[in-house]
Coordinates of C-alpha atoms and ligand atoms in Angstrom, one line a residue:
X10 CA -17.7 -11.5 6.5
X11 CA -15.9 -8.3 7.0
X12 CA -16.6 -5.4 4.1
X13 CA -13.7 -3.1 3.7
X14 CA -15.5 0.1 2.0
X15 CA -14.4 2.6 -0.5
X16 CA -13.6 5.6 1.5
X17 CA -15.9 8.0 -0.4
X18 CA -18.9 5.2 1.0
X19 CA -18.4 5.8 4.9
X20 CA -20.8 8.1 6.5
X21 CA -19.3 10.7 8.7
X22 CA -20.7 8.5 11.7
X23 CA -18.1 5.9 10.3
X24 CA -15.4 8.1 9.9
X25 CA -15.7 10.0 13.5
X26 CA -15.6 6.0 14.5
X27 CA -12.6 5.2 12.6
X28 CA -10.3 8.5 13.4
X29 CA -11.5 7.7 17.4
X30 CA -9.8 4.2 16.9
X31 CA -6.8 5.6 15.6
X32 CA -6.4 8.2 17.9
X33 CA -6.9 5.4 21.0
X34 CA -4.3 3.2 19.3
X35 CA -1.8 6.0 19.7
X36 CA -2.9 6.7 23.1
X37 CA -2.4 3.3 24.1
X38 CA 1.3 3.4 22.2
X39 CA 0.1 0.2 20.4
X40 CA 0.0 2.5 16.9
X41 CA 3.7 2.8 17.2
X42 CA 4.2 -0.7 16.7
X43 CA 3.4 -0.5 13.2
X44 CA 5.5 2.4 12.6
X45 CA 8.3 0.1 14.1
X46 CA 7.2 -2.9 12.5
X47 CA 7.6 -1.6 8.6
X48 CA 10.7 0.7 9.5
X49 CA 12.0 -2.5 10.9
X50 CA 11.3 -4.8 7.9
X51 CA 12.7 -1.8 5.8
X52 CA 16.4 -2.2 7.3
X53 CA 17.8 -5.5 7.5
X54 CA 20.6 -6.2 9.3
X55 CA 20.3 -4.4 12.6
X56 CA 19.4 -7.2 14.4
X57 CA 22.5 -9.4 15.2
X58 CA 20.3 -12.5 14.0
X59 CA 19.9 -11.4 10.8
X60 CA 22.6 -12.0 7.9
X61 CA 25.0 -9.3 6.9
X62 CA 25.3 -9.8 3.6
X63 CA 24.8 -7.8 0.4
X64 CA 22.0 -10.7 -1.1
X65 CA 19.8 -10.3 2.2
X66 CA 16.4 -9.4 1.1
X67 CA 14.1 -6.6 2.0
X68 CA 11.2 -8.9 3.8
X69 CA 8.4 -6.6 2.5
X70 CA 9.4 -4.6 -0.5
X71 CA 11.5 -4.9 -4.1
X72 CA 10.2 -8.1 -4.2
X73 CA 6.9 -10.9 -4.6
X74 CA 6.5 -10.0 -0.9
X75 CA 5.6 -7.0 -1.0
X76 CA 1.5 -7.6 -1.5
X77 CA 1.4 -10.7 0.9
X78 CA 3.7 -9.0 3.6
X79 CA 1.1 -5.7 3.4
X80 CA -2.1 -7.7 3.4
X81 CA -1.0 -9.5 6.8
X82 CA 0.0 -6.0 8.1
X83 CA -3.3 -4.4 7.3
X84 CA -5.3 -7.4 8.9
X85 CA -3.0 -7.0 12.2
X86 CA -4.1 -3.6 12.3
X87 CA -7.5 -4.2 11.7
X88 CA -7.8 -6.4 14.4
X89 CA -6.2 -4.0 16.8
X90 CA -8.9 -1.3 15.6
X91 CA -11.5 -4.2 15.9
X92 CA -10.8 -4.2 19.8
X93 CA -11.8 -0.9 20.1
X94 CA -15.1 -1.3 17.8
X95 CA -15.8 -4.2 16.2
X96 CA -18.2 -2.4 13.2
X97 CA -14.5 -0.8 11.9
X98 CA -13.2 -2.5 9.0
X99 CA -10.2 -0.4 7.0
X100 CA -11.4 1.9 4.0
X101 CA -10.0 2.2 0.8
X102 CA -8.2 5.2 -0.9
X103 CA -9.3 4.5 -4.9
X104 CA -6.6 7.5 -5.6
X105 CA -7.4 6.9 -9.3
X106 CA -10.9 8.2 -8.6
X107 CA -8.9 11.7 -7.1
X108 CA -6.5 11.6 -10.0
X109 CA -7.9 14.6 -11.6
X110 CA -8.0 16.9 -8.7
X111 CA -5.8 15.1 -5.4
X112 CA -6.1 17.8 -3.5
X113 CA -9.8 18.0 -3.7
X114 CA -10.1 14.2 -2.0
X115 CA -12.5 14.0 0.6
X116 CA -10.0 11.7 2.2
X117 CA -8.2 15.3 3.0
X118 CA -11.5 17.1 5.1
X119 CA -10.8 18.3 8.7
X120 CA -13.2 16.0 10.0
X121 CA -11.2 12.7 8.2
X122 CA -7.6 12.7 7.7
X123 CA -7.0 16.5 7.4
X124 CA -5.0 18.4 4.6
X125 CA -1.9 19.4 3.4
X126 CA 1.1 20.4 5.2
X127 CA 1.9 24.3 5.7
X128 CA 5.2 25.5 4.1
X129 CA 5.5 27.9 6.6
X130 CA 5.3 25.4 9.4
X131 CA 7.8 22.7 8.3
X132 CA 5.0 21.3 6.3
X133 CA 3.7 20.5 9.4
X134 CA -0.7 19.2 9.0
X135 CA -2.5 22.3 10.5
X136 CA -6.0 20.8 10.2
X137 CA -8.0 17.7 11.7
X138 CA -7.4 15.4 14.2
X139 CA -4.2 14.3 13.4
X140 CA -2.5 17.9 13.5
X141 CA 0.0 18.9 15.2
X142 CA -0.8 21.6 17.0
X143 CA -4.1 19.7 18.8
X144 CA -1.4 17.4 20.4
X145 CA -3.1 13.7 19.7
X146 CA -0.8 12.4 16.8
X147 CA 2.3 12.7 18.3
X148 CA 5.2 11.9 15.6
X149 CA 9.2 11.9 16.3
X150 CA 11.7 13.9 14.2
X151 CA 13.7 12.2 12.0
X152 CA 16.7 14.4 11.1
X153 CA 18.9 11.7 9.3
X154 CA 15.7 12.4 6.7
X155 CA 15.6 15.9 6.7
X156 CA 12.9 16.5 8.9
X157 CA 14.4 17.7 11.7
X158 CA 10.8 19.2 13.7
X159 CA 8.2 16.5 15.0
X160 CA 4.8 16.7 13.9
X161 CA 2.9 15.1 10.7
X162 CA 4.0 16.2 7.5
X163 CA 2.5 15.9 4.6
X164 CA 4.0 17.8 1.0
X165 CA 1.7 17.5 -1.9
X166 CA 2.6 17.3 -5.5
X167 CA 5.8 18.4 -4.1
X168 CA 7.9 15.3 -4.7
X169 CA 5.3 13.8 -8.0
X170 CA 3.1 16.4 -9.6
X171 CA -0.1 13.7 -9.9
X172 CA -1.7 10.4 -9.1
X173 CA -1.6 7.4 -10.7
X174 CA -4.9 7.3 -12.6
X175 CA -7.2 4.4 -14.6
X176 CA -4.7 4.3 -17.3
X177 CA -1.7 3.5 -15.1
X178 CA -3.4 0.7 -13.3
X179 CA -4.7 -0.9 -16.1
X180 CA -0.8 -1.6 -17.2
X181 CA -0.3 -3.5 -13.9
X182 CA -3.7 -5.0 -14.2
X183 CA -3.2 -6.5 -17.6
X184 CA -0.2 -8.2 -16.8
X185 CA -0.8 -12.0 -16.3
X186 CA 2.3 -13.5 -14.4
X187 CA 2.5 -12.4 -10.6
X188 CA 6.6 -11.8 -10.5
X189 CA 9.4 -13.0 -12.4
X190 CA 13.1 -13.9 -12.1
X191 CA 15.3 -11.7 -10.5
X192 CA 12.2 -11.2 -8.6
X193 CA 13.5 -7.4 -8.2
X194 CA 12.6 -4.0 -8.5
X195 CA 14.9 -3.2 -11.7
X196 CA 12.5 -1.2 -14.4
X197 CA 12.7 -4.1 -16.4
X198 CA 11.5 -7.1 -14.4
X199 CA 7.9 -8.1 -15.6
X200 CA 5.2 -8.8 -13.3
X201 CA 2.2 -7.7 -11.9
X202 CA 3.8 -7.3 -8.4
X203 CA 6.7 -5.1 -9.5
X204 CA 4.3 -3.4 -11.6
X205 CA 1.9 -2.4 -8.9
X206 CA 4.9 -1.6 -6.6
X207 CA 5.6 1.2 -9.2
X208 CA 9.3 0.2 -10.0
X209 CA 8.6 0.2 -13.6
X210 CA 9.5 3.4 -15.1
X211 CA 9.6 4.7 -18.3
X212 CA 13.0 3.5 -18.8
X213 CA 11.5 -0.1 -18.7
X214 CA 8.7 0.3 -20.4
X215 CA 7.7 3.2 -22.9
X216 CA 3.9 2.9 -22.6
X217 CA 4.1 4.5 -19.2
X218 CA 3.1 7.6 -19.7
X219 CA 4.3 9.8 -16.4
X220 CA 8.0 10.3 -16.0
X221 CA 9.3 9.0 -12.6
X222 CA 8.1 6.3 -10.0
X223 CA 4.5 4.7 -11.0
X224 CA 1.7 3.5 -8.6
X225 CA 2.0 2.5 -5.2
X226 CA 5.1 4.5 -5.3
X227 CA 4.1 7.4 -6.8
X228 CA 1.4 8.3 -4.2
X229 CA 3.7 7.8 -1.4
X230 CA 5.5 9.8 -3.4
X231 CA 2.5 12.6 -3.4
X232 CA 1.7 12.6 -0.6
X233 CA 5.2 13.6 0.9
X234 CA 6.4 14.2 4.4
X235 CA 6.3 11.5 6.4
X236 CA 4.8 9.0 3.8
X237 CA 8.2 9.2 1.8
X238 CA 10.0 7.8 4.5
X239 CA 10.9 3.8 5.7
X240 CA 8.5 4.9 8.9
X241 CA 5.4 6.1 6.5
X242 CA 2.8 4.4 8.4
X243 CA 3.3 7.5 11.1
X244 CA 0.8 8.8 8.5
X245 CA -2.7 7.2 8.9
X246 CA -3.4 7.5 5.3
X247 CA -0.9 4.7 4.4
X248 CA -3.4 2.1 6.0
X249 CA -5.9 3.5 3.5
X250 CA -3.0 3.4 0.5
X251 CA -2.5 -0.1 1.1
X252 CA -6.1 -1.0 1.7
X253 CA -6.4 -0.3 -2.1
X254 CA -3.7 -1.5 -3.4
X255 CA -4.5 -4.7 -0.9
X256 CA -8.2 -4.6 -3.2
X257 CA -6.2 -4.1 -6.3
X258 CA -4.2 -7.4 -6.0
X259 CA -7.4 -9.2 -4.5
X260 CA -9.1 -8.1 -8.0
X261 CA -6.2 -9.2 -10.2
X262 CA -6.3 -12.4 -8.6
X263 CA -10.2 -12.9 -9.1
X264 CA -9.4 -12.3 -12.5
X265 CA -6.8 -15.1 -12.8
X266 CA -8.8 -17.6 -11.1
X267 CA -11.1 -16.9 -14.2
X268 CA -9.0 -16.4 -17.3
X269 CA -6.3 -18.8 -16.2
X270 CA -7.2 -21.0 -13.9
X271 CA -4.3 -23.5 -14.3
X272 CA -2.2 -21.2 -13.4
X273 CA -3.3 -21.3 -9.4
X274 CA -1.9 -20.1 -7.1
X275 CA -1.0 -16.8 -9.3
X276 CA 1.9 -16.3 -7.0
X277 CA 5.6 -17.0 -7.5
X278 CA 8.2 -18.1 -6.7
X279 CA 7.1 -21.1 -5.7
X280 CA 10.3 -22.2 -4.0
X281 CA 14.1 -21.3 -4.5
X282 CA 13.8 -17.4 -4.9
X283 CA 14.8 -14.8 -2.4
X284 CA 14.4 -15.2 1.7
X285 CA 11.5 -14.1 2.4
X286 CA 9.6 -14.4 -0.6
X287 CA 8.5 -18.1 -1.2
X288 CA 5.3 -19.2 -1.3
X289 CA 5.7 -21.3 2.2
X290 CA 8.1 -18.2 3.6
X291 CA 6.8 -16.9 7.0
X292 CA 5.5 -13.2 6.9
X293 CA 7.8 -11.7 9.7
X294 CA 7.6 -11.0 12.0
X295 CA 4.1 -12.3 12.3
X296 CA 3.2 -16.4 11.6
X297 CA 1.0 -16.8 8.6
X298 CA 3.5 -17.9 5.7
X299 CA 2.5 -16.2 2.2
X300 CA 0.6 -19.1 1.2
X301 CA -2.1 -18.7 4.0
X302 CA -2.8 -14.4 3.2
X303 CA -3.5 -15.7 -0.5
X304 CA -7.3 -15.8 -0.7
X305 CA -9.1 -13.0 0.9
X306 CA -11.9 -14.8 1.5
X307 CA -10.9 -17.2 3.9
X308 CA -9.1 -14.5 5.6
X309 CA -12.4 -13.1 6.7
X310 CA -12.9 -10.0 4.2
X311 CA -13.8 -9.2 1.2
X312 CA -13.9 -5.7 -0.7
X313 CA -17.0 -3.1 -1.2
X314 CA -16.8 -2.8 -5.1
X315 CA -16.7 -6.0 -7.0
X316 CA -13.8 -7.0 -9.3
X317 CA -16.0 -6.8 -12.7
X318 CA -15.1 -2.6 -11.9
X319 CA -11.9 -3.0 -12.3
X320 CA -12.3 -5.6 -15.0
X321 CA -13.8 -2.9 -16.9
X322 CA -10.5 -0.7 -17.0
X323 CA -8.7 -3.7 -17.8
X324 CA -9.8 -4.0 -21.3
X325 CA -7.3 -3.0 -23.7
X326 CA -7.9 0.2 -25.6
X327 CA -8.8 -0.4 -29.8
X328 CA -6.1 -0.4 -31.4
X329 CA -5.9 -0.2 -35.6
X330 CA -4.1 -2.7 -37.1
X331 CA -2.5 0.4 -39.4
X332 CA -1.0 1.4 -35.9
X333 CA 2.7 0.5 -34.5
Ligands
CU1_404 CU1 5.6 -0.7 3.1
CU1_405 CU1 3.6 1.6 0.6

């Protein structure tokens, strides 16, 4: 059984071993694929094949896809690290534990992922091994985006001023029905999907208690440069995003098999919903369909940190019946 680890458990052994395999990935152009791969997913409709009409469905995000569609990307590229060194298995960003200080995250040392971007230098990463200026990360402009140098680009607190913390997941954690009808990312559709996503804002719900986007979003969000873009895996750290929020949705559903077991699978819809999105849909452009990326477990992996952590945060606060 493969452990994915928290990233603040990997010796610097572990690390050196990861970074290595990422660096060879690129080398080999392979990396790139999963640059292509999400950017692809994230605009339908340039391939004549696909329909070209206003109700087509992103295949991977807005909707119940989004966690299954992830999980079978991060196990694609764990397998392709895998075939460089078998001992890698992805680590996990917990950014809640970095909510109080991001920029202190060890995540961000020059001998892991690196820092920040310099102002002066197009925001360009001047540190670590995925810098620009040592040559070995090589990432395209993209001027339609307003990026119009190469290099990896990272803004932070730029965009979204913090991280989601404890508090924030525990909103997405407490919710006990997977997605619901529209199936959407409107601020008001309920659901622990669309929730975790980070679609629901204040405007749909007044107990969050940032302005703007929420969760996933937000870090992609705080992170900046290239990880606000439909091509943010050119930034390593989005395999380490996911990786948690892959855990997050692994605990929520150890949780439901407990408290509501009747409820299995924990997943909808079932049928009838958007393209793409069933429970029997195929995961493109890969082969596993939704219902076989369900149970971590039989995938092969599980996580570090059991789920009774998280439980812990999931416990509503006290609240006085003489309160609203
Ligand atoms: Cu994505
Ligand atoms: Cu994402």
């Amino acid at each position: 059984m493969k452990v994915r680890k928290n990233v603040r458990s990997l010796s610097q052994t572990e690390i050196d071993t990861l970074v290595k395999a990422f660096l060879e990935l690129k080398k080999r152009g392979r990396y790139d694929t999963y640059v292509h791969w999400h950017h692809h997913v994230m605009i339908p409709s340039i391939w004549s094949w696909e329909p070209n009409d206003p109700d087509y469905r992103n295949g991977a995000h807005r909707g119940p896809s989004f966690l299954p569609w992830h999980r079978e990307f991060l196990l694609q590229l764990e397998e392709d690290l895998r075939s460089i060194d078998t001992s890698i298995t992805i680590p996990y960003w917990n950014w809640t534990e970095d909510a109080a200080a991001p920029v202190n995250s060890p995540l961000w040392s020059d001998k892991f992922l690196g820092g920040n971007g310099v102002e002066g230098d197009h925001w360009r990463v001047a540190d670590g091994p995925f810098a620009y200026s040592k040559g070995n990360w090589p990432v395209p402009a993209y001027p339609d985006d307003g990026y119009p140098e190469p290099g990896l680009k990272r803004q932070f607190g730029v965009n979204a001023n913090s991280l989601p913390n404890s508090d924030d997941l525990a909103l997405a954690l407490r919710e006990s029905l997977y997605d619901t009808p529209p199936y959407n990312s409107s601020p008001f559709t309920l659901g622990f999907r669309n929730r975790l996503e980070g679609w629901v804002t204040q405007r749909g719900d007044s107990r969050v208690r940032t302005p703007g986007t929420q969760l996933h979003n937000r870090v992609h969000v705080w992170v900046g440069g290239n990880m606000i873009l439909m091509t943010s895996p050119d930034d390593p750290v989005f395999f380490l995003h996911h990786c948690f929020v892959d855990k997050i949705w692994a605990d929520w559903q150890t949780s439901m098999l407990q408290d509501k077991p009747n409820w299995v699978p924990h997943y909808a819809p079932l049928r009838d919903g958007p393209i793409g999105h069933n429970l029997d849909d195929v995961l493109k452009p890969w082969s596993r369909r939704i219902r076989d990326v369900m149970d971590i477990t039989s995938l092969g992996y599980q996580y570090e940190q059991p789920a009774q952590i998280m439980k812990a945060v999931v416990r509503p606060p006290f609240r006085s019946p003489f309160m609203e």
